[in-house]
Amino acid sequence: MQFLHDLAEDLATHWVIYLSMPFIAAAIGYVTKLVAVEMMFRPLEFVGIPPYLGWQGIIPRNAARMAQAAVGLLMDRLIDPKELIEQINVDDLVDKMGTPLNEMIEQITRDLMKSLAPNLWVSLPEAAQSIVLKRVKESVPALLAQFKGELKDNLDAVVNLRTVAVNALVRDKSMTVKMIRTVGQKEMQFIVRIGIPFGFFLGIIQAATWALTHSPWIMPLFGAFTGLFTDWLALQMIFRPKRPHKYFGFLKWQGLFHKRRDEVTHDYTQLISNEILTPANLIEDMLTGPRSDRFISLLTQQIQTAVDTATGIAKPFVAFAIGSEKYAAVKHEIADAVLHLMRTRTDELGSAAADAMQLPALLESKMKLMTDDEFEGLLRPAFKQDEWKLVTVGAVLGYLIGELQVLLLLE
């Protein structure tokens, strides 16, 4: 009876403290999760004294691994690079490219005619020059269609889509962060917010335990447990179970990431299409990447064929008039001019190609073929390897806040 009397007196005297415990525990749950989530992404670069005394966000520190995991599955299992090329409608591409293509054609044609027959071209009236330019422009769709076929047949030799995507992410760590944040935005919010009810519930148990024991270890240990357990449980609730499941006969739950599959698929394909696996990045890789010599050789070959086609039946006479060596040199000059223009107008050409490719629709249709495990692989690697660090951070912060509670209580 004395125990109950002392307990009642303690509760009456310190009711404010006991009442505050669940709320403080809820705050611990929220703060530890918020800090853990932000430590995944910030800072982009190492801050502190390298190599160990400091911190760099988990995602930017492992940008290469994250990028490999995020795009590897899509590139290796679901996307055939040739399908991307097949998506291009040449007539639509020519229409979309509009001004930059016409300017390129006009400049190249004028340079070609001036090189082959400078006096003749200058002497032609403007109307006659316009007719020549018009005929050349009319031949472009057929030439692009032919080049598209050549590119498709030799695509593996000129570009590696996986490398393009990974390089884009590794080159700009903020893009890797953006990708993970975009794909897992609501999951991150869930992790932070779920800490409040979880922490509050554990705080009630903490208050009861403190009332019964008054042990100075209760607060820091419960704080550590609150941070650790709620971090761990929140991560599990994101990915488990993969399919809807009832718990205790009434609580229905499905891992939040799997439940949002359609929404995640849409966001992921938009990000990949608009900022990572863009035609502009592909064109840049083809022109400057490790396999650029193969692409340039292929393009040069096509351009020289186009020059021969443009000169038509007059080709033997032109070659005879200016010499075969000069004619060959002119073709190389024209090819170099085209490559230069492509390099300076990569963004314009890429934007036009993007409109003609409809990449998001293709990626979305492919992602729907993913198994649950494959789909989970889009986000899970961001947590898996360093999951223990996030949980440990939660435990340490919870312990420190709990220790602070003890100091306040004992005062």
Short mmCIF file of C-alpha atoms in Angstrom, two decimals:
data_model
loop_
_atom_site.label_atom_id
_atom_site.label_comp_id
_atom_site.label_asym_id
_atom_site.label_seq_id
_atom_site.Cartn_x
_atom_site.Cartn_y
_atom_site.Cartn_z
CA MET A 1 0.00 0.00 0.00
CA GLN A 2 2.86 2.35 0.80
CA PHE A 3 4.17 1.83 -2.74
CA LEU A 4 0.84 2.87 -4.25
CA HIS A 5 0.64 5.86 -1.91
CA ASP A 6 4.13 7.00 -2.91
CA LEU A 7 3.29 6.47 -6.58
CA ALA A 8 0.12 8.54 -6.34
CA GLU A 9 1.97 11.32 -4.52
CA ASP A 10 4.72 11.31 -7.13
CA LEU A 11 2.19 11.52 -9.97
CA ALA A 12 0.34 14.36 -8.26
CA THR A 13 3.56 16.29 -7.64
CA HIS A 14 5.15 15.75 -11.04
CA TRP A 15 2.07 15.36 -13.24
CA VAL A 16 3.38 17.97 -15.70
CA ILE A 17 6.56 15.96 -16.23
CA TYR A 18 4.67 12.70 -16.72
CA LEU A 19 2.23 14.37 -19.07
CA SER A 20 5.09 15.79 -21.12
CA MET A 21 6.92 12.47 -21.56
CA PRO A 22 4.80 11.11 -24.45
CA PHE A 23 5.05 14.48 -26.22
CA ILE A 24 8.82 14.63 -25.78
CA ALA A 25 9.06 11.04 -27.05
CA ALA A 26 6.94 12.04 -30.05
CA ALA A 27 9.34 14.92 -30.68
CA ILE A 28 12.27 12.48 -30.41
CA GLY A 29 10.60 10.22 -32.97
CA TYR A 30 10.06 13.15 -35.34
CA VAL A 31 13.44 14.84 -34.95
CA THR A 32 15.53 11.67 -35.18
CA LYS A 33 13.76 10.68 -38.38
CA LEU A 34 14.01 14.14 -39.91
CA VAL A 35 17.74 14.28 -39.18
CA ALA A 36 18.27 10.74 -40.49
CA VAL A 37 16.45 11.49 -43.75
CA GLU A 38 18.32 14.76 -44.33
CA MET A 39 21.64 13.06 -43.56
CA MET A 40 20.90 10.78 -46.49
CA PHE A 41 21.02 13.74 -48.88
CA ARG A 42 23.14 16.45 -47.25
CA PRO A 43 25.73 17.74 -47.63
CA LEU A 44 26.60 17.02 -51.27
CA GLU A 45 30.33 17.20 -50.51
CA PHE A 46 32.28 16.02 -47.45
CA VAL A 47 32.24 18.51 -44.58
CA GLY A 48 34.78 18.08 -41.80
CA ILE A 49 38.29 16.68 -41.52
CA PRO A 50 38.75 13.85 -44.03
CA PRO A 51 38.65 10.98 -44.19
CA TYR A 52 36.59 10.06 -41.10
CA LEU A 53 35.91 13.13 -38.97
CA GLY A 54 32.96 14.64 -40.80
CA TRP A 55 29.96 13.76 -42.91
CA GLN A 56 28.78 13.59 -46.49
CA GLY A 57 25.23 12.65 -47.45
CA ILE A 58 24.83 8.90 -47.98
CA ILE A 59 23.32 9.37 -51.44
CA PRO A 60 25.94 11.80 -52.86
CA ARG A 61 28.78 9.81 -51.25
CA ASN A 62 27.59 6.69 -53.03
CA ALA A 63 26.38 8.43 -56.19
CA ALA A 64 28.03 5.92 -58.52
CA ARG A 65 26.56 2.90 -56.73
CA MET A 66 23.15 4.53 -56.42
CA ALA A 67 23.16 5.43 -60.10
CA GLN A 68 24.17 1.92 -61.12
CA ALA A 69 21.39 0.44 -59.02
CA ALA A 70 18.76 2.94 -60.12
CA VAL A 71 19.26 2.62 -63.87
CA GLY A 72 20.95 -0.77 -64.10
CA LEU A 73 17.78 -2.81 -63.91
CA LEU A 74 15.98 -0.66 -66.43
CA MET A 75 18.83 -0.69 -68.91
CA ASP A 76 19.90 -4.31 -68.52
CA ARG A 77 16.55 -6.05 -68.30
CA LEU A 78 13.80 -3.92 -69.74
CA ILE A 79 15.06 -1.48 -72.35
CA ASP A 80 16.52 -2.47 -75.68
CA PRO A 81 18.45 0.57 -76.97
CA LYS A 82 17.28 -0.22 -80.48
CA GLU A 83 13.70 0.28 -79.32
CA LEU A 84 14.53 3.89 -78.51
CA ILE A 85 15.81 4.49 -82.03
CA GLU A 86 12.79 2.68 -83.44
CA GLN A 87 10.57 5.18 -81.62
CA ILE A 88 11.85 8.04 -83.77
CA ASN A 89 9.47 9.09 -86.53
CA VAL A 90 11.73 10.66 -89.16
CA ASP A 91 9.06 12.89 -90.69
CA ASP A 92 8.07 14.08 -87.23
CA LEU A 93 11.71 14.61 -86.32
CA VAL A 94 12.31 16.77 -89.40
CA ASP A 95 9.19 18.77 -88.54
CA LYS A 96 10.20 19.20 -84.89
CA MET A 97 13.75 20.23 -85.71
CA GLY A 98 12.40 23.03 -87.89
CA THR A 99 14.63 26.10 -87.80
CA PRO A 100 17.95 24.54 -86.69
CA LEU A 101 17.73 21.82 -89.34
CA ASN A 102 16.85 24.25 -92.14
CA GLU A 103 19.67 26.59 -91.11
CA MET A 104 22.13 23.70 -91.08
CA ILE A 105 21.00 22.42 -94.47
CA GLU A 106 21.15 25.87 -96.05
CA GLN A 107 24.60 26.65 -94.67
CA ILE A 108 26.02 23.26 -95.63
CA THR A 109 24.53 23.39 -99.14
CA ARG A 110 25.93 26.86 -99.78
CA ASP A 111 29.36 25.78 -98.52
CA LEU A 112 29.21 22.69 -100.71
CA MET A 113 28.27 24.59 -103.87
CA LYS A 114 30.86 27.29 -103.24
CA SER A 115 33.54 24.64 -102.82
CA LEU A 116 32.54 22.60 -105.88
CA ALA A 117 31.63 25.40 -108.28
CA PRO A 118 32.21 28.81 -106.70
CA ASN A 119 31.84 30.86 -109.88
CA LEU A 120 28.71 29.02 -110.98
CA TRP A 121 26.98 29.35 -107.59
CA VAL A 122 27.70 33.07 -107.28
CA SER A 123 26.44 33.67 -110.81
CA LEU A 124 23.14 31.87 -110.18
CA PRO A 125 20.18 34.17 -109.52
CA GLU A 126 18.67 33.98 -106.05
CA ALA A 127 15.58 32.18 -107.38
CA ALA A 128 17.76 29.42 -108.85
CA GLN A 129 19.70 29.09 -105.59
CA SER A 130 16.39 28.75 -103.73
CA ILE A 131 15.33 25.91 -106.04
CA VAL A 132 18.57 24.05 -105.32
CA LEU A 133 18.15 24.56 -101.56
CA LYS A 134 14.52 23.41 -101.73
CA ARG A 135 15.45 20.18 -103.53
CA VAL A 136 18.18 19.45 -101.00
CA LYS A 137 15.73 19.99 -98.11
CA GLU A 138 13.22 17.66 -99.77
CA SER A 139 15.83 14.89 -99.80
CA VAL A 140 16.53 15.19 -96.05
CA PRO A 141 13.76 12.85 -94.75
CA ALA A 142 14.97 10.00 -96.95
CA LEU A 143 18.58 10.60 -95.89
CA LEU A 144 17.62 10.69 -92.20
CA ALA A 145 15.59 7.50 -92.58
CA GLN A 146 18.63 5.82 -94.13
CA PHE A 147 20.86 7.10 -91.33
CA LYS A 148 18.34 5.94 -88.73
CA GLY A 149 18.57 2.41 -90.16
CA GLU A 150 22.37 2.52 -90.14
CA LEU A 151 22.40 3.86 -86.58
CA LYS A 152 20.00 1.17 -85.38
CA ASP A 153 22.14 -1.59 -86.91
CA ASN A 154 25.30 -0.21 -85.29
CA LEU A 155 23.89 1.24 -82.07
CA ASP A 156 25.81 -1.00 -79.68
CA ALA A 157 29.04 0.20 -81.25
CA VAL A 158 28.31 3.92 -80.91
CA VAL A 159 26.48 4.39 -77.59
CA ASN A 160 25.90 2.70 -74.23
CA LEU A 161 22.62 3.89 -72.72
CA ARG A 162 23.51 2.65 -69.25
CA THR A 163 26.79 4.56 -69.33
CA VAL A 164 25.03 7.72 -70.52
CA ALA A 165 22.52 7.55 -67.66
CA VAL A 166 25.06 6.66 -64.96
CA ASN A 167 27.50 9.36 -66.13
CA ALA A 168 24.73 11.97 -66.04
CA LEU A 169 23.98 11.06 -62.42
CA VAL A 170 27.59 10.75 -61.24
CA ARG A 171 28.63 13.96 -63.00
CA ASP A 172 25.95 15.88 -61.13
CA LYS A 173 25.44 14.47 -57.62
CA SER A 174 22.50 16.79 -57.09
CA MET A 175 20.75 14.93 -59.92
CA THR A 176 21.20 11.63 -58.09
CA VAL A 177 19.78 13.24 -54.96
CA LYS A 178 16.89 14.65 -56.97
CA MET A 179 16.15 11.25 -58.49
CA ILE A 180 15.97 9.49 -55.10
CA ARG A 181 14.01 12.37 -53.56
CA THR A 182 11.56 12.38 -56.48
CA VAL A 183 11.01 8.63 -56.50
CA GLY A 184 10.81 8.36 -52.70
CA GLN A 185 9.38 11.76 -51.76
CA LYS A 186 6.27 10.47 -49.99
CA GLU A 187 8.18 7.61 -48.41
CA MET A 188 10.62 10.11 -46.88
CA GLN A 189 7.73 12.18 -45.56
CA PHE A 190 6.17 9.04 -44.12
CA ILE A 191 9.38 8.11 -42.29
CA VAL A 192 9.50 11.54 -40.63
CA ARG A 193 5.80 11.81 -39.76
CA ILE A 194 5.33 8.28 -38.46
CA GLY A 195 7.87 9.07 -35.76
CA ILE A 196 5.27 11.21 -33.98
CA PRO A 197 2.62 8.54 -33.18
CA PHE A 198 5.25 5.84 -32.67
CA GLY A 199 7.18 8.07 -30.30
CA PHE A 200 4.03 9.12 -28.43
CA PHE A 201 3.03 5.50 -27.82
CA LEU A 202 6.50 4.60 -26.56
CA GLY A 203 6.47 7.75 -24.43
CA ILE A 204 3.43 6.45 -22.53
CA ILE A 205 5.33 3.26 -21.74
CA GLN A 206 8.35 5.36 -20.81
CA ALA A 207 6.31 7.45 -18.36
CA ALA A 208 4.89 4.34 -16.70
CA THR A 209 8.33 2.75 -16.40
CA TRP A 210 9.84 5.91 -14.91
CA ALA A 211 7.02 6.14 -12.38
CA LEU A 212 7.68 2.57 -11.25
CA THR A 213 11.49 2.66 -11.17
CA HIS A 214 12.81 6.25 -11.22
CA SER A 215 15.95 4.78 -12.73
CA PRO A 216 18.14 7.45 -14.41
CA TRP A 217 18.76 4.95 -17.20
CA ILE A 218 15.11 4.81 -18.24
CA MET A 219 15.04 8.10 -20.13
CA PRO A 220 18.17 7.68 -22.28
CA LEU A 221 17.47 3.99 -22.92
CA PHE A 222 13.89 4.65 -23.95
CA GLY A 223 15.06 7.58 -26.04
CA ALA A 224 17.59 5.36 -27.81
CA PHE A 225 15.01 2.61 -28.28
CA THR A 226 12.44 5.10 -29.59
CA GLY A 227 14.88 6.47 -32.17
CA LEU A 228 16.17 3.04 -33.18
CA PHE A 229 12.90 1.11 -33.27
CA THR A 230 10.81 3.78 -34.97
CA ASP A 231 13.48 4.32 -37.66
CA TRP A 232 13.67 0.58 -38.31
CA LEU A 233 9.90 0.07 -38.30
CA ALA A 234 9.29 3.03 -40.61
CA LEU A 235 11.75 1.59 -43.15
CA GLN A 236 10.01 -1.78 -42.97
CA MET A 237 6.60 -0.20 -43.48
CA ILE A 238 7.81 1.45 -46.69
CA PHE A 239 8.66 -1.83 -48.39
CA ARG A 240 6.75 -4.51 -46.48
CA PRO A 241 4.51 -6.22 -47.24
CA LYS A 242 4.65 -6.10 -51.02
CA ARG A 243 0.97 -7.00 -51.30
CA PRO A 244 -1.94 -5.81 -49.09
CA HIS A 245 -2.07 -7.81 -45.87
CA LYS A 246 -4.29 -7.75 -42.78
CA TYR A 247 -2.70 -7.60 -39.33
CA PHE A 248 -4.57 -8.48 -36.12
CA GLY A 249 -7.61 -9.24 -38.27
CA PHE A 250 -8.49 -5.60 -38.99
CA LEU A 251 -5.40 -3.51 -39.85
CA LYS A 252 -4.78 -3.64 -43.60
CA TRP A 253 -1.37 -2.51 -44.79
CA GLN A 254 0.76 -2.59 -47.91
CA GLY A 255 4.29 -1.25 -48.19
CA LEU A 256 3.87 2.41 -49.11
CA PHE A 257 6.33 2.25 -52.02
CA HIS A 258 4.52 -0.71 -53.59
CA LYS A 259 1.13 0.88 -52.95
CA ARG A 260 2.24 3.95 -54.91
CA ARG A 261 3.60 1.92 -57.82
CA ASP A 262 1.68 3.73 -60.58
CA GLU A 263 2.58 7.16 -59.21
CA VAL A 264 6.23 6.23 -58.69
CA THR A 265 6.45 4.78 -62.20
CA HIS A 266 5.14 8.00 -63.71
CA ASP A 267 7.51 10.23 -61.69
CA TYR A 268 10.50 8.00 -62.39
CA THR A 269 9.94 7.82 -66.15
CA GLN A 270 9.45 11.58 -66.38
CA LEU A 271 12.70 12.23 -64.52
CA ILE A 272 14.70 9.69 -66.54
CA SER A 273 13.27 10.99 -69.82
CA ASN A 274 13.48 14.72 -69.13
CA GLU A 275 16.74 15.04 -67.23
CA ILE A 276 18.89 11.91 -67.49
CA LEU A 277 18.39 9.71 -70.55
CA THR A 278 17.74 12.69 -72.80
CA PRO A 279 18.43 12.73 -76.54
CA ALA A 280 20.73 15.68 -75.89
CA ASN A 281 22.81 13.53 -73.53
CA LEU A 282 22.77 10.70 -76.07
CA ILE A 283 23.90 13.00 -78.89
CA GLU A 284 26.62 14.47 -76.68
CA ASP A 285 27.86 10.99 -75.78
CA MET A 286 27.84 9.94 -79.43
CA LEU A 287 29.87 13.02 -80.38
CA THR A 288 32.28 13.17 -77.42
CA GLY A 289 32.02 9.86 -75.55
CA PRO A 290 34.39 6.88 -75.57
CA ARG A 291 32.71 5.42 -78.66
CA SER A 292 32.41 8.73 -80.51
CA ASP A 293 34.92 7.72 -83.20
CA ARG A 294 32.55 4.97 -84.36
CA PHE A 295 29.60 7.34 -84.51
CA ILE A 296 31.57 10.07 -86.27
CA SER A 297 32.82 7.53 -88.80
CA LEU A 298 29.27 6.34 -89.44
CA LEU A 299 27.92 9.88 -89.74
CA THR A 300 30.77 11.00 -91.99
CA GLN A 301 30.10 8.07 -94.27
CA GLN A 302 26.43 9.02 -94.52
CA ILE A 303 27.20 12.69 -95.16
CA GLN A 304 29.65 11.84 -97.92
CA THR A 305 27.04 9.59 -99.49
CA ALA A 306 24.58 12.49 -99.26
CA VAL A 307 27.08 14.77 -101.03
CA ASP A 308 27.43 12.22 -103.83
CA THR A 309 23.65 12.05 -104.05
CA ALA A 310 23.37 15.83 -104.15
CA THR A 311 25.80 16.12 -107.05
CA GLY A 312 23.83 13.38 -108.83
CA ILE A 313 24.80 12.51 -112.37
CA ALA A 314 27.21 15.43 -112.40
CA LYS A 315 29.46 13.77 -109.85
CA PRO A 316 31.99 12.33 -112.37
CA PHE A 317 32.21 15.66 -114.15
CA VAL A 318 32.57 17.60 -110.90
CA ALA A 319 35.28 15.25 -109.72
CA PHE A 320 37.01 15.57 -113.07
CA ALA A 321 36.70 19.37 -113.09
CA ILE A 322 38.11 19.98 -109.60
CA GLY A 323 40.10 16.77 -109.19
CA SER A 324 39.26 13.62 -107.25
CA GLU A 325 41.42 14.58 -104.28
CA LYS A 326 39.78 17.98 -103.90
CA TYR A 327 36.35 16.42 -104.29
CA ALA A 328 37.15 13.96 -101.48
CA ALA A 329 38.55 16.81 -99.37
CA VAL A 330 35.37 18.82 -99.91
CA LYS A 331 33.27 15.89 -98.69
CA HIS A 332 35.40 15.70 -95.53
CA GLU A 333 35.02 19.44 -95.00
CA ILE A 334 31.25 19.17 -95.30
CA ALA A 335 31.20 16.26 -92.83
CA ASP A 336 33.31 18.28 -90.38
CA ALA A 337 30.95 21.23 -90.78
CA VAL A 338 27.94 19.03 -89.97
CA LEU A 339 29.66 17.63 -86.87
CA HIS A 340 30.59 21.13 -85.72
CA LEU A 341 27.02 22.33 -86.12
CA MET A 342 25.72 19.28 -84.26
CA ARG A 343 28.09 19.93 -81.36
CA THR A 344 27.04 23.57 -81.09
CA ARG A 345 23.32 22.79 -81.35
CA THR A 346 23.10 19.64 -79.25
CA ASP A 347 20.33 20.99 -77.02
CA GLU A 348 18.15 22.05 -79.96
CA LEU A 349 18.61 18.76 -81.78
CA GLY A 350 18.08 16.81 -78.56
CA SER A 351 14.88 18.67 -77.76
CA ALA A 352 13.51 17.91 -81.21
CA ALA A 353 14.48 14.26 -80.95
CA ALA A 354 12.85 14.03 -77.50
CA ASP A 355 9.53 15.20 -78.92
CA ALA A 356 9.80 12.67 -81.72
CA MET A 357 10.79 9.72 -79.50
CA GLN A 358 8.03 9.72 -76.85
CA LEU A 359 10.43 8.07 -74.40
CA PRO A 360 8.26 8.39 -71.24
CA ALA A 361 5.51 6.21 -72.73
CA LEU A 362 8.04 3.53 -73.68
CA LEU A 363 9.70 3.53 -70.25
CA GLU A 364 6.36 3.44 -68.45
CA SER A 365 5.15 0.47 -70.46
CA LYS A 366 8.39 -1.38 -69.69
CA MET A 367 8.31 -0.58 -65.97
CA LYS A 368 4.86 -2.15 -65.70
CA LEU A 369 6.54 -5.46 -66.58
CA MET A 370 8.73 -5.31 -63.46
CA THR A 371 8.24 -7.85 -60.70
CA ASP A 372 7.69 -6.55 -57.17
CA ASP A 373 11.33 -7.26 -56.30
CA GLU A 374 12.58 -5.47 -59.41
CA PHE A 375 10.36 -2.47 -58.73
CA GLU A 376 11.56 -2.28 -55.13
CA GLY A 377 15.11 -2.19 -56.50
CA LEU A 378 14.49 1.35 -57.78
CA LEU A 379 14.53 2.79 -54.25
CA ARG A 380 15.64 0.08 -51.82
CA PRO A 381 19.38 0.38 -52.64
CA ALA A 382 19.26 3.98 -51.38
CA PHE A 383 18.54 2.57 -47.89
CA LYS A 384 19.78 -1.01 -47.83
CA GLN A 385 23.57 -0.79 -47.51
CA ASP A 386 23.56 2.14 -45.08
CA GLU A 387 20.27 1.37 -43.34
CA TRP A 388 22.16 0.61 -40.11
CA LYS A 389 23.62 4.12 -40.13
CA LEU A 390 20.19 5.72 -40.28
CA VAL A 391 18.93 3.52 -37.45
CA THR A 392 22.07 4.18 -35.38
CA VAL A 393 21.73 7.94 -35.84
CA GLY A 394 18.16 7.67 -34.56
CA ALA A 395 19.30 5.69 -31.53
CA VAL A 396 22.15 8.09 -30.65
CA LEU A 397 19.99 11.20 -30.99
CA GLY A 398 17.23 9.55 -28.95
CA TYR A 399 19.73 8.63 -26.22
CA LEU A 400 21.07 12.19 -26.01
CA ILE A 401 17.59 13.70 -25.78
CA GLY A 402 16.68 11.11 -23.13
CA GLU A 403 19.78 12.03 -21.14
CA LEU A 404 18.73 15.67 -21.33
CA GLN A 405 15.32 14.67 -19.91
CA VAL A 406 17.02 12.99 -16.94
CA LEU A 407 19.08 16.11 -16.19
CA LEU A 408 15.94 18.24 -16.25
CA LEU A 409 14.04 15.80 -14.01
CA LEU A 410 16.84 15.52 -11.46
CA GLU A 411 17.18 19.29 -11.30
#
